[in-house]
Short mmCIF file of C-alpha atoms and ligand atoms in Angstrom, two decimals:
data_model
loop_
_atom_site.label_atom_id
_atom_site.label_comp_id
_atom_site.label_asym_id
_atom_site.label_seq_id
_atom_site.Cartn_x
_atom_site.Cartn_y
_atom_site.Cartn_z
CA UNK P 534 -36.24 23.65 -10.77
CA UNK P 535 -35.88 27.31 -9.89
CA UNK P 536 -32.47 28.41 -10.90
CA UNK P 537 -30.19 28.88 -8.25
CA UNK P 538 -28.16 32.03 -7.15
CA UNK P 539 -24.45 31.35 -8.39
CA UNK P 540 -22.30 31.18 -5.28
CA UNK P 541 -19.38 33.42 -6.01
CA UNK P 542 -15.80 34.05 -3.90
CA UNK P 543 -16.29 37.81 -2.59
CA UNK P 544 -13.24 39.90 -4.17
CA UNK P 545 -11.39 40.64 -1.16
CA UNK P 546 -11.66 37.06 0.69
CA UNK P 547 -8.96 34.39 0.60
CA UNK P 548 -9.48 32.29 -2.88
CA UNK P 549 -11.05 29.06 -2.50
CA UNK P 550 -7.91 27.66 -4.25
CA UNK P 551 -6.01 28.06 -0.21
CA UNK P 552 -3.22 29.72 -2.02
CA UNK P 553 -3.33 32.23 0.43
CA UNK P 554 -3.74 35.22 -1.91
CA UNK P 555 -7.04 37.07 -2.10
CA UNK P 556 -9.56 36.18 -4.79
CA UNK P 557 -9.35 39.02 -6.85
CA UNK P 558 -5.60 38.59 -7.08
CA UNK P 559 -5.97 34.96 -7.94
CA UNK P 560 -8.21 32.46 -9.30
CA UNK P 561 -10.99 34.35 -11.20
CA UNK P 562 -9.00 35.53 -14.50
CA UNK P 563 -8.37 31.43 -15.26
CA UNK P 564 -11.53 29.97 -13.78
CA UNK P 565 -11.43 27.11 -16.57
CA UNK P 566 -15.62 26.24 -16.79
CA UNK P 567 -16.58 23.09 -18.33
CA UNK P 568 -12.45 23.00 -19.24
CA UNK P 569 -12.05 22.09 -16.08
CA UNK P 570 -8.82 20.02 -16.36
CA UNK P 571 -7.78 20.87 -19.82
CA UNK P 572 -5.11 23.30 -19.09
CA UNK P 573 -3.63 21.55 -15.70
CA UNK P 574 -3.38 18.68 -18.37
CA UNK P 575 -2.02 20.59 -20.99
CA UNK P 576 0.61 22.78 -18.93
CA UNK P 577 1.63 19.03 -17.42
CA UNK P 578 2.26 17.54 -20.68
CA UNK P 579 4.96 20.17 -21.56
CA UNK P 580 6.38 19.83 -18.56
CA UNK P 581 5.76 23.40 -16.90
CA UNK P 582 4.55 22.99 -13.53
CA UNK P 583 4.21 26.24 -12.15
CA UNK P 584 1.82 26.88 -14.90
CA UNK P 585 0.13 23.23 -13.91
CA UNK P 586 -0.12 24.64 -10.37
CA UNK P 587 -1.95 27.83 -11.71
CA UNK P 588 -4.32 25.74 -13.48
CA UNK P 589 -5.25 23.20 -11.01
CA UNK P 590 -5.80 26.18 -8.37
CA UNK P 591 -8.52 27.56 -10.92
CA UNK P 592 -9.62 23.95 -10.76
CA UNK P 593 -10.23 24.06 -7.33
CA UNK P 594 -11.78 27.25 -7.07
CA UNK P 595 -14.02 26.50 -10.24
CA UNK P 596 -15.28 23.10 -8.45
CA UNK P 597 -16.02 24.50 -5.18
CA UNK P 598 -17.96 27.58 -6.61
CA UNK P 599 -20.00 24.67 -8.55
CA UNK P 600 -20.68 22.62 -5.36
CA UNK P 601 -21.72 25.65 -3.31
CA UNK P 602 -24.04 27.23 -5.92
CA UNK P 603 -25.67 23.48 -6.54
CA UNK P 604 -24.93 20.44 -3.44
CA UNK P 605 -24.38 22.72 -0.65
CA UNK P 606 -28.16 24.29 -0.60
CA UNK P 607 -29.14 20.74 -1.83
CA UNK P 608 -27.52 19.68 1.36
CA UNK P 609 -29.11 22.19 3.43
CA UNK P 610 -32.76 21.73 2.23
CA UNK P 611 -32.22 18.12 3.04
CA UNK P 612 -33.45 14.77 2.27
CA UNK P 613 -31.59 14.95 -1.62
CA UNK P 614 -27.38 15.71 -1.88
CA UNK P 615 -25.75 12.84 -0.21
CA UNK P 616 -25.30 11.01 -3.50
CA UNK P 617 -23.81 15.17 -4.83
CA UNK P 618 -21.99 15.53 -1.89
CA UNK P 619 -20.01 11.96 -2.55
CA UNK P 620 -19.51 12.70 -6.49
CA UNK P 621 -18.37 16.32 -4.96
CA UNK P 622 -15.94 15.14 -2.30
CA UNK P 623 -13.94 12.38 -4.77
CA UNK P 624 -13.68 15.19 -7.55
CA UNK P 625 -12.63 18.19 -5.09
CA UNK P 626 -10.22 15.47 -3.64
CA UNK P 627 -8.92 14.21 -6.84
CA UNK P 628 -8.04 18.08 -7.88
CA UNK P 629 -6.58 18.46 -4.25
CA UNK P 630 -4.59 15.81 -4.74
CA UNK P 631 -3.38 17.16 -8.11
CA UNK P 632 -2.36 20.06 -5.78
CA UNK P 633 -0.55 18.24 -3.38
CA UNK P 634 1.71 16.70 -6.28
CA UNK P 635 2.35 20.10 -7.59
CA UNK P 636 3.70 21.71 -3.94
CA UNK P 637 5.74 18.30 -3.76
CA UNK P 638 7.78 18.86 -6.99
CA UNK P 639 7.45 22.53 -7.05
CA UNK P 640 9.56 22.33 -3.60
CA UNK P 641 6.64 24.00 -1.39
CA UNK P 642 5.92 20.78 0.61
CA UNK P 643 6.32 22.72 4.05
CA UNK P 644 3.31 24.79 3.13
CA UNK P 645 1.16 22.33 2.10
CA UNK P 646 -0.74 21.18 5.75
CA UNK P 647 -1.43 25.23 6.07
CA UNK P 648 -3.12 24.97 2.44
CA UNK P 649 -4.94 22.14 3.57
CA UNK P 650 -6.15 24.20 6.58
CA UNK P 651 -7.53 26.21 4.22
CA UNK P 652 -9.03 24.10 2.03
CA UNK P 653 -11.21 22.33 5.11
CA UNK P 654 -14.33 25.44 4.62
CA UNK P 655 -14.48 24.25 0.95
CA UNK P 656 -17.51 21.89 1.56
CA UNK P 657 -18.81 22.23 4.89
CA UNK P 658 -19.45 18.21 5.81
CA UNK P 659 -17.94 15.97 7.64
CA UNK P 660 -16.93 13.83 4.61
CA UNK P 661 -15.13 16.13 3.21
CA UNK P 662 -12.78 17.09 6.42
CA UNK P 663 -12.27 12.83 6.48
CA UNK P 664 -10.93 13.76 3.02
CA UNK P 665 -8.24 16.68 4.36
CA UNK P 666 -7.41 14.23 7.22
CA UNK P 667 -6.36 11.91 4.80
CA UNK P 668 -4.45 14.23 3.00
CA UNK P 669 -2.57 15.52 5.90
CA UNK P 670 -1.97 11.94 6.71
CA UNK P 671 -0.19 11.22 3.99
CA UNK P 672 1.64 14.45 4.44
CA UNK P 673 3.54 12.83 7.28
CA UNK P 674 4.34 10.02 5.23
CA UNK P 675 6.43 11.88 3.02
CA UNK P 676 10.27 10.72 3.32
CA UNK P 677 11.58 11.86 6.90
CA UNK P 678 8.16 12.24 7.65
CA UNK P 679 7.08 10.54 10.87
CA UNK P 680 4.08 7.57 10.99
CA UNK P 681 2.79 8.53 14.44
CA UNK P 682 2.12 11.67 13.23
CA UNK P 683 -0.17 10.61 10.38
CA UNK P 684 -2.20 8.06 12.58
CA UNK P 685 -2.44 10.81 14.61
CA UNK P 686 -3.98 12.88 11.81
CA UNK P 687 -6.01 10.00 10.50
CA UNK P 688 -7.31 9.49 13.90
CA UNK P 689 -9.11 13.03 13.65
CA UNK P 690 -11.03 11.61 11.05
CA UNK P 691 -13.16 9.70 13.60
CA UNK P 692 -13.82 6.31 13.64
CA UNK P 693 -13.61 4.27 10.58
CA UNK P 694 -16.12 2.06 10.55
CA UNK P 695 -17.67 -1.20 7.85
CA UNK P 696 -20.00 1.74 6.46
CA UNK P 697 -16.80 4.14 5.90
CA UNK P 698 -17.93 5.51 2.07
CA UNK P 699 -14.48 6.79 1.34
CA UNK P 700 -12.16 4.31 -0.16
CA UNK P 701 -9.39 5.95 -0.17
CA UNK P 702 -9.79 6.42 3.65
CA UNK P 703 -10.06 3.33 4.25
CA UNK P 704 -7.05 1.88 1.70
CA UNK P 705 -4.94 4.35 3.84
CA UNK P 706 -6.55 3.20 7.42
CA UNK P 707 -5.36 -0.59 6.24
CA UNK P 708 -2.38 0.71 5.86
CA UNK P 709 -1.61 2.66 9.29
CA UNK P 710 -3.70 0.86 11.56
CA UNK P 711 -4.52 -3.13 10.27
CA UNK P 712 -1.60 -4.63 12.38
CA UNK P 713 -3.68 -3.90 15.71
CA UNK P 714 -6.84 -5.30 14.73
CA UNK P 715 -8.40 -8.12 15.68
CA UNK P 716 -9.52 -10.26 12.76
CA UNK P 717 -13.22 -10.07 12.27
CA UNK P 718 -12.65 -6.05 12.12
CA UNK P 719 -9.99 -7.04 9.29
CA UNK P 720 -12.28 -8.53 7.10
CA UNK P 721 -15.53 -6.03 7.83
CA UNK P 722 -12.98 -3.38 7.08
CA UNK P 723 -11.18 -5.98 3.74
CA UNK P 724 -14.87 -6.89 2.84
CA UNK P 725 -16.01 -3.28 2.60
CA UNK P 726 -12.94 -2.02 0.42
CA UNK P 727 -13.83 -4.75 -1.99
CA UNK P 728 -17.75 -3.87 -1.61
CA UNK P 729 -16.84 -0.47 -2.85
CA UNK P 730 -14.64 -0.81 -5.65
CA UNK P 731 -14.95 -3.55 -8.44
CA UNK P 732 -11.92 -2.70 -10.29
CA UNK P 733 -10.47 -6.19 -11.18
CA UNK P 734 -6.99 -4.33 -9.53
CA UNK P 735 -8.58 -3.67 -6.34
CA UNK P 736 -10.25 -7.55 -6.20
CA UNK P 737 -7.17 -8.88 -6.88
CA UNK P 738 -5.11 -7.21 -3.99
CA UNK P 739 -7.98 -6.76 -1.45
CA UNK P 740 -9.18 -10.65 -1.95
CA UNK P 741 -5.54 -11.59 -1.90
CA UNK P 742 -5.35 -9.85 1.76
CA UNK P 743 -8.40 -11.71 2.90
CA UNK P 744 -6.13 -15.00 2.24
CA UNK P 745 -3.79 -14.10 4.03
CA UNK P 746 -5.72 -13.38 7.51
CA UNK P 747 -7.16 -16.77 6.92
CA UNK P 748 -3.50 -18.05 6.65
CA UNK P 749 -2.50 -16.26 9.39
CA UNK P 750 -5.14 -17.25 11.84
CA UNK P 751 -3.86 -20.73 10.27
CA UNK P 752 -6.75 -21.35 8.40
CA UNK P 753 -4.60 -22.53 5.62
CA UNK P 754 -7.06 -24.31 3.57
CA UNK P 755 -10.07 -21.51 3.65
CA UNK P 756 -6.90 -19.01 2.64
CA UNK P 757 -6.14 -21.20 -0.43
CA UNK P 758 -9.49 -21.50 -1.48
CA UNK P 759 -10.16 -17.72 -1.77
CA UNK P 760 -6.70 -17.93 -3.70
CA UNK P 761 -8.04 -20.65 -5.83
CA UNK P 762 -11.21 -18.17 -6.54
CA UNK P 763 -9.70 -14.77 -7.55
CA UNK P 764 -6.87 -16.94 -9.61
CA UNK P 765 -9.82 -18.13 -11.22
CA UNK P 766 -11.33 -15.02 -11.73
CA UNK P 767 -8.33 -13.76 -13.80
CA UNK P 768 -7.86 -16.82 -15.84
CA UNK P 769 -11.75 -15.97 -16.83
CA UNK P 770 -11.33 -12.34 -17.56
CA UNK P 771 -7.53 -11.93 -18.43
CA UNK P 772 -8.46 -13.09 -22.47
CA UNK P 773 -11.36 -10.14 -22.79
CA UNK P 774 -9.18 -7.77 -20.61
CA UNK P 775 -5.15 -8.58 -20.82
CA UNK P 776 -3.91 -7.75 -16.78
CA UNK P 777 -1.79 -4.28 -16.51
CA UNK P 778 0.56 -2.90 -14.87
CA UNK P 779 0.13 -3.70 -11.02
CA UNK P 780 -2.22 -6.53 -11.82
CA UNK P 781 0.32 -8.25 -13.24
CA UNK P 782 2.42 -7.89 -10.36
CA UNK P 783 -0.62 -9.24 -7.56
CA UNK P 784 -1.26 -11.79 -10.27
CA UNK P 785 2.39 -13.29 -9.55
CA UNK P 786 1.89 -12.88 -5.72
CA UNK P 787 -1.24 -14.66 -5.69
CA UNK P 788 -0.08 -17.61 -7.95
CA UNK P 789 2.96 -17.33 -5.41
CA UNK P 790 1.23 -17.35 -2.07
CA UNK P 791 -1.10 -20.47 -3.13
CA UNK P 792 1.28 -22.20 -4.59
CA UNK P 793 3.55 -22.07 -1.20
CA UNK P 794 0.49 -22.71 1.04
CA UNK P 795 -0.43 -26.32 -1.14
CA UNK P 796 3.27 -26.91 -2.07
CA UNK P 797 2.23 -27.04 -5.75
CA UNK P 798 5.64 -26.18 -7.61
CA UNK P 799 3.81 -25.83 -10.78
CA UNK P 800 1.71 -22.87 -9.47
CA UNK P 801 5.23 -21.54 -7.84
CA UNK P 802 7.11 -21.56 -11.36
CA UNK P 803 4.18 -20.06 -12.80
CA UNK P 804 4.48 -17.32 -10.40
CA UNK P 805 8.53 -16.74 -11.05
CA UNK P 806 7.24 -16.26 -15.04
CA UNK P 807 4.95 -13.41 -13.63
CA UNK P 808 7.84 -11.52 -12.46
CA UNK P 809 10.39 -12.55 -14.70
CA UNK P 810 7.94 -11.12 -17.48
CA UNK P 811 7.76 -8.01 -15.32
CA UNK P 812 11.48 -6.93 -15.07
CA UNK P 813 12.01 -7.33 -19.13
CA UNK P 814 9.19 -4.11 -18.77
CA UNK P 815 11.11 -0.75 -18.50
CA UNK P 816 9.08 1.53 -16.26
CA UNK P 817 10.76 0.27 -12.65
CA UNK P 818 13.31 2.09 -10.78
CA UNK P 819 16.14 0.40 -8.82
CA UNK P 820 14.32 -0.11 -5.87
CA UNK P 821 11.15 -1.24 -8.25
CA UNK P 822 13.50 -3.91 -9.86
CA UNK P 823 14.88 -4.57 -6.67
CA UNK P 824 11.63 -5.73 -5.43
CA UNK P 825 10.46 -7.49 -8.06
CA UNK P 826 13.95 -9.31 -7.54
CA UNK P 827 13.04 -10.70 -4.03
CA UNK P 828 9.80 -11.71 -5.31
CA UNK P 829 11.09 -13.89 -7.81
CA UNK P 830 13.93 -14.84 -5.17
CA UNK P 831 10.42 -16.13 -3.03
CA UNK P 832 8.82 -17.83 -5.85
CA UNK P 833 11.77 -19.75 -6.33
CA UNK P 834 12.81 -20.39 -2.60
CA UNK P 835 9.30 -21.63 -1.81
CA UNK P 836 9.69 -24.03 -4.58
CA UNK P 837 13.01 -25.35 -3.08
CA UNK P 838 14.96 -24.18 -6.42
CA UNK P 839 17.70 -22.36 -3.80
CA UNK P 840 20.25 -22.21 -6.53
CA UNK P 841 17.76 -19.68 -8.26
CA UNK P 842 16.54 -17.98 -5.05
CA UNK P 843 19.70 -16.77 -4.18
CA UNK P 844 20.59 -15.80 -7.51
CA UNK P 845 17.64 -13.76 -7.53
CA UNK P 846 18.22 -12.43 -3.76
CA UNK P 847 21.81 -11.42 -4.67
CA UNK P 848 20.40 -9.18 -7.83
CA UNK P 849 18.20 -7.21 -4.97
CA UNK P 850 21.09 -6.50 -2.86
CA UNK P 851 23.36 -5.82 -5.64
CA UNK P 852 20.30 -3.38 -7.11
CA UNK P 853 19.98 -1.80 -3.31
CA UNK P 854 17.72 -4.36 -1.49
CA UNK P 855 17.38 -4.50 1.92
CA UNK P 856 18.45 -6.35 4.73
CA UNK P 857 15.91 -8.67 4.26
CA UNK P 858 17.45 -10.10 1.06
CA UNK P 859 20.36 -10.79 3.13
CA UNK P 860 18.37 -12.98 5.96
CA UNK P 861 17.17 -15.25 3.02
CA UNK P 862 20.48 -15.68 0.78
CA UNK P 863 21.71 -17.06 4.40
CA UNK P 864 18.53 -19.35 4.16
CA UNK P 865 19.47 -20.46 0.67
CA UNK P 866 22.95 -21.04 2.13
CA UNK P 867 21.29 -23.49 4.90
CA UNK P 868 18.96 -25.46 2.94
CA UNK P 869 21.72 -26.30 0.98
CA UNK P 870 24.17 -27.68 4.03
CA UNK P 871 26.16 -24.49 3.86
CA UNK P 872 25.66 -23.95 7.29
CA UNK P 873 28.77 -21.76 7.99
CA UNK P 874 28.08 -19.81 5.21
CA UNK P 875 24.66 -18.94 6.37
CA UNK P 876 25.94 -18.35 9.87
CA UNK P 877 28.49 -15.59 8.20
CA UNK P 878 25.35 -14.21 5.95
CA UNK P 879 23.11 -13.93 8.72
CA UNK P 880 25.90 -12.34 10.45
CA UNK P 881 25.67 -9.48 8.69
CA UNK P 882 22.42 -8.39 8.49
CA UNK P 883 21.55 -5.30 10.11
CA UNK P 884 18.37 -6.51 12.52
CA UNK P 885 17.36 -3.16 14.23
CA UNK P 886 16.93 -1.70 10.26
CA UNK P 887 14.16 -4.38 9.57
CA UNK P 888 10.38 -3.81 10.04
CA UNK P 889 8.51 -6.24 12.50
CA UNK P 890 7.38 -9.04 10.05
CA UNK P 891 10.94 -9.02 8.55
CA UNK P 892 12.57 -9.32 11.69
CA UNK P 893 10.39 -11.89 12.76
CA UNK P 894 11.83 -13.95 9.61
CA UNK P 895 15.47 -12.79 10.54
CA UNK P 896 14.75 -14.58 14.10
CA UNK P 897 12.95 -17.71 12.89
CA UNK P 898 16.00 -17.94 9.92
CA UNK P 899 18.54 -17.40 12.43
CA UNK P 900 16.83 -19.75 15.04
CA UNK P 901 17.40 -22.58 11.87
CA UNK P 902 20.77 -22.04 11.49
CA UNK P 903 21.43 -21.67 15.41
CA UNK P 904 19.69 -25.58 15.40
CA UNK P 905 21.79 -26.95 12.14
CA UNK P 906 25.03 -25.52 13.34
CA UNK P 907 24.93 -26.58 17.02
CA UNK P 908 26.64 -24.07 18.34
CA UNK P 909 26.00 -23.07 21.72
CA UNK P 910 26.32 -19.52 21.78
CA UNK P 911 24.50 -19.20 18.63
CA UNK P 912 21.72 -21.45 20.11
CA UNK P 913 21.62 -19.17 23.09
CA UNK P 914 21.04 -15.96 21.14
CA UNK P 915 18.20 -17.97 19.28
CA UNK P 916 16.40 -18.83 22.25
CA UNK P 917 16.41 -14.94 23.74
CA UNK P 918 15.19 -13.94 20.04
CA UNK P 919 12.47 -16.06 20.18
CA UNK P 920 11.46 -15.46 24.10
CA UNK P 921 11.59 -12.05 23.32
CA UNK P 922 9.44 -11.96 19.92
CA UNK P 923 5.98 -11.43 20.39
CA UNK P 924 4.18 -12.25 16.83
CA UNK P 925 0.57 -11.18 17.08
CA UNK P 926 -0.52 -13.74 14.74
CA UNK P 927 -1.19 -17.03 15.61
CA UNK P 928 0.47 -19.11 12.82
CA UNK P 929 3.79 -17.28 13.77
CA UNK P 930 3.24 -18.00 17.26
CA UNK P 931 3.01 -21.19 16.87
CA UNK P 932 5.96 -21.12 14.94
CA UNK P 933 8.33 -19.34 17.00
CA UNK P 934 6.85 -22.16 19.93
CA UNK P 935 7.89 -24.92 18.06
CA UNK P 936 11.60 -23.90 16.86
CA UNK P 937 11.78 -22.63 20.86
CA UNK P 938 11.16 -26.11 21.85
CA UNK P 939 13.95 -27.19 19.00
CA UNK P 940 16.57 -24.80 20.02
CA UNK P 941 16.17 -25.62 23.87
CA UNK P 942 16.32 -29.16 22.91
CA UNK P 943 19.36 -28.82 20.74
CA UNK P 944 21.35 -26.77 23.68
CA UNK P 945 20.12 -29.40 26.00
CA UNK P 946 21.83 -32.78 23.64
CA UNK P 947 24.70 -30.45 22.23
CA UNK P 948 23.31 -32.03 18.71
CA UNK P 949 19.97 -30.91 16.31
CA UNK P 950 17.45 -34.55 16.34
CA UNK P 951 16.11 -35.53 13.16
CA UNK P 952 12.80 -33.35 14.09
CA UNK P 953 14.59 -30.65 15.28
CA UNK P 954 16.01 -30.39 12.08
CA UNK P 955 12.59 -31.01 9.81
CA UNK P 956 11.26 -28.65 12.13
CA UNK P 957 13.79 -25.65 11.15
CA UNK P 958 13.23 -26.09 7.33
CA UNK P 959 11.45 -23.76 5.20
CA UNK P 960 8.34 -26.18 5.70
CA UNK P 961 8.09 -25.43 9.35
CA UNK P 962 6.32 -21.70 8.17
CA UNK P 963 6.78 -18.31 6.70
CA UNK P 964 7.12 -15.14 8.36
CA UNK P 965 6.95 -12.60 5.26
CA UNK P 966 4.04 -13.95 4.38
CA UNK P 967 2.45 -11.91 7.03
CA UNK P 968 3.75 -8.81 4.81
CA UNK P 969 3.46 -10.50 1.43
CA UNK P 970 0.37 -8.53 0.63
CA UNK P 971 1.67 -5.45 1.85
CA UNK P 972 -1.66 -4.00 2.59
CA UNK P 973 -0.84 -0.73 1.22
CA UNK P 974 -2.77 1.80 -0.48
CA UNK P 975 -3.34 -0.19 -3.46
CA UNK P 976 -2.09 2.17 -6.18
CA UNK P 977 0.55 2.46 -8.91
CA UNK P 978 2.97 0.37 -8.22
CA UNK P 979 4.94 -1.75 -5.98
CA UNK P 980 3.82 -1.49 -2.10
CA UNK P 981 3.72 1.90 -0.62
CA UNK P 982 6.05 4.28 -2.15
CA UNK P 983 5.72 8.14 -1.33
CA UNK P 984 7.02 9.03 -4.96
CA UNK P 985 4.55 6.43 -6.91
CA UNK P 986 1.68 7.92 -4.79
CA UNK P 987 2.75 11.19 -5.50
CA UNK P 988 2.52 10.23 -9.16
CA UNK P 989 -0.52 8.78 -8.90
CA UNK P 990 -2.45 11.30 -7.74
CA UNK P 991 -0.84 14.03 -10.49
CA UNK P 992 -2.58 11.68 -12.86
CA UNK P 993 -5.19 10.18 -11.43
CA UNK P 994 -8.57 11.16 -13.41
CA UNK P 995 -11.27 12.53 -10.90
CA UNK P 996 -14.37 10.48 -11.37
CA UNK P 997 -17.53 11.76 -11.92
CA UNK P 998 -19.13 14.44 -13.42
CA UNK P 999 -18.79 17.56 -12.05
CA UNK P 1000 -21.93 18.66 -10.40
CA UNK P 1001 -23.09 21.82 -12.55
CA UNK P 1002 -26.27 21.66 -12.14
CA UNK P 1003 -28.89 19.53 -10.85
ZN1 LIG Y 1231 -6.84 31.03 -6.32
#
C-alpha cells in the first residue's frame, strides 16, 4: 500500500472541530492521536466541562483528519470504502454527539444548528449529511422545541427506505413519522431496525413493536405469538446475561402486553413484579418513577386488581403524572360501581393536554362511564367524542364503533342493556396500547426524554475502530 499524503487543516481555515475559530487558534495544540477519547473522558469524570468540550473538539478534528487522509481517497478511487465510510460516519457521529451534549449543558444550545452547518464538509457523502439531519432533528426536539420543525429537518435526509444503513436514523424516523404509515412499511422499516442491531435491548423493544401492529391491525393472536417468542428469548438468555437497566423495564411491558391480550393474570402479576423491582432501584427521577407508576397501575388494571391500579395511578399523579393517570383512576372508580366518582374524576382531566392515543382512551373511558351512569347529557358528549375521533387503527375503530352503537342505544332506552354494559368494560379494548411501546428512540431510559438522550449520547462509546490506516 503506498503511504498516503496526511490530510491536514490549512492554518488559517475554519477548524474541522465547527467551533468557528480558525485552525491555528484551535484544535492542533490538543489533537489527542490514538488518545482519542481519553481526555474528553477524563475532563468528564471530574466534572469540568468546558475542558470536556475542548477535548472532544480535538476529537473531532483528530477523526476527520484520519478519515480524509485514509476513507475519503478510498472513496474516491472507488469500488473499496463503503464498509470505512460506515465505521467513519457512526464514530464522527458518536463524537458529534458528545458535542452536542456539551453545548446543551454548557448553555450554548442556540449555536449548535450553525456548528452543525459546519460540521456537514467533514465527510463529503451523503451518509454522513443523513447523520447532521438527524442531529438537527433532534435539535428541535429539545424542550420548547417544535416537532414540525424536526420532521422537517429529517425530511432533508431523503427518503428512508428498508435498506436505510443508519440505525439511529431510522430509531428517530419511527419516532417522528410511524403514526402515518401504512402497516407493511411499519414492519419493512421494524424488520430492518432489528436486522441491524442484535443487541438483546434493541430485540426486545423493536420485536415488542412488531406485536403491537399485529394487535392493532387486530391480529391479536399473531401479536401474542411474537410476544410468546421474544419472552422466550429472555427466559433463555436472562441466566448467562442478567437483563439491565431498560431491558428490565421492556421485559415488564412485554410480560404486560401478552398477558392483557390472552387475559393470563399470571403473566400480568409477573409483569407488576418487573416494575415493582424497578422503583426499589435509585437512578429514576420523578417523572421516571412516575412512569414506572402508571405501568404498574396497567399491569394491575388489566388484571382487574382495581384496588391496586388506582393505588398505583394515584402515586403517578401525586409524583407529577399526567392527565392520563387521571382518565384511568376514573376507570378504576367505574369498574368498581363508583360511577359518580368516576364521572367527577373524569371531570377533571384536562383533554386538550393529552396526546392522540391518550385522548383516544380519555374518550372511550368517558364513553363507559357516559353508558353506566345514564345520564343524558353525559351520553350526548360521548357520542360527539366518538363521531368526532378518527383512530387510524383498526382495532380502535372498531372500538369506538361499537361503544357508538352502545351510547346511541343507551340515549335511545334512557337505561345501559346488559351488552351495553359488557361492552363498556375494560374487555371491550385498549387504547394505550397503541402507545404502550412508545416507539421511541430506544435508548437510556424510559420513552423519549430530551435529558436521557442528552445523557446518552455524552456517554455513549463510539463503535469501531477508528480508521488510521488501511
Ligand atoms: Zn477546533
Amino acid at each position: 500500500m503506498p503511504i498516503r499524503k496526511k490530510w491536514k487543516p490549512k492554518w488559517s481555515e475554519p477548524c474541522p472541530c465547527a467551533s468557528g475559530k480558525k485552525y491555528k487558534d484551535c484544535c492542533w495544540r490538543r489533537l489527542p492521536d490514538f488518545d482519542i477519547g481519553k481526555a474528553y473522558t477524563a475532563a468528564l469524570r471530574e466534572k469540568n466541562l468546558d475542558r470536556a468540550l475542548l477535548a472532544t473538539r480535538a476529537d473531532v478534528t483528530q477523526y476527520t483528519i484520519w478519515h480524509k487522509t485514509n476513507t475519503a481517497p478510498a472513496l474516491a478511487a472507488g469500488g473499496v470504502g463503503l464498509q470505512l465510510l460506515r465505521i467513519d460516519v457512526n464514530a464522527l457521529g458518536a463524537y458529534v454527539g458528545r458535542l452536542s451534549s456539551l453545548y446543551f449543558h454548557l448553555g450554548l444550545w442556540k449555536d449548535w444548528p450553525a456548528v452543525l452547518d459546519r460540521l456537514r464538509t467533514n465527510i463529503q457523502h451523503p451518509a454522513w449529511y443523513r447523520k447532521i439531519a438527524y442531529y438537527l432533528s433532534f435539535y428541535y426536539l429539545s424542550p420548547g422545541g417544535d416537532r414540525a420543525k424536526a420532521r422537517q429537518e429529517l425530511a432533508k435526509a431523503g427518503p428512508i427506505t428498508k435498506k436505510e444503513e443508519d440505525l439511529e436514523l431510522l430509531q428517530l424516523y419511527v419516532d417522528l413519522e410511524f403514526d402515518d404509515l401504512p402497516f407493511a412499511a411499519r414492519m419493512e422499516i421494524l424488520d430492518r431496525i432489528l436486522e441491524l442491531d442484535n443487541d438483546r435491548e434493541n430485540q426486545l423493544q423493536y420485536r415488542g413493536a412488531k406485536a403491537v401492529q399485529y394487535f392493532m391491525i387486530g391480529d391479536a393472536q399473531t401479536a401474542a405469538q411474537q410476544l410468546a417468542e421474544v419472552i422466550g428469548f429472555v427466559r433463555q438468555t436472562e441466566a448467562d446475561e442478567p437483563l439491565e437497566g431498560y431491558e428490565k423495564h421492556l421485559y415488564g411491558r412485554l410480560l404486560q402486553l401478552l398477558g392483557s391480550l390472552k387475559r393470563y393474570k399470571s403473566t400480568l402479576k409477573e409483569s407488576a413484579l418487573q416494575f415493582h423491582a424497578l422503583l426499589l432501584e435509585d437512578r429514576w427521577t420523578q417523572s421516571g418513577r412516575a412512569a414506572i407508576q402508571r405501568e404498574l397501575g396497567d399491569s394491575y388494571r388489566y388484571a382487574d386488581e382495581w384496588d391496586q391500579a388506582e393505588m398505583a395511578y394515584r402515586q403517578a399523579i401525586a409524583l407529577g403524572g399526567s392527565h392520563l393517570d387521571k382518565v384511568h383512576v376514573a376507570e378504576c372508580l367505574l369498574y368498581r360501581k363508583q360511577i359518580d366518582a368516576a364521572a367527577t374524576e373524569i371531570d377533571t382531566v384536562k383533554r386538550e393536554t393529552l396526546p392522540r392515543h391518550e385522548f383516544e382512551d380519555f374518550v372511550f373511558a368517558y364513553a363507559a362511564i357516559a353508558i353506566w351512569s345514564a345520564k343524558t347529557d353525559r351520553l350526548t358528549e360521548a357520542k360527539t367524542l366518538l363521531r368526532a375521533l378518527g383512530p387510524a387503527e383498526p382495532i380502535f375503530n372498531d372500538r369506538r364503533l361499537n361503544l357508538l352503537l352502545r351510547v346511541t342505544e343507551t340515549l335511545a332506552s334512557g337505561t345501559p342493556s346488559a351488552v351495553a354494559k359488557a361492552d363498556s368494560t375494560p374487555k371491550g379494548g385498549l387504547a394505550t396500547v397503541a402507545s404502550f411501546f412508545e416507539l421511541k428512540p430506544n435508548i437510556a431510559g424510559i420513552g423519549f426524554n430530551f435529558n436521557a438522550m442528552i445523557d446518552y449520547f455524552a456517554r455513549k462509546k463510539t463503535k469501531g475502530e477508528p480508521n488510521k490506516s488501511d
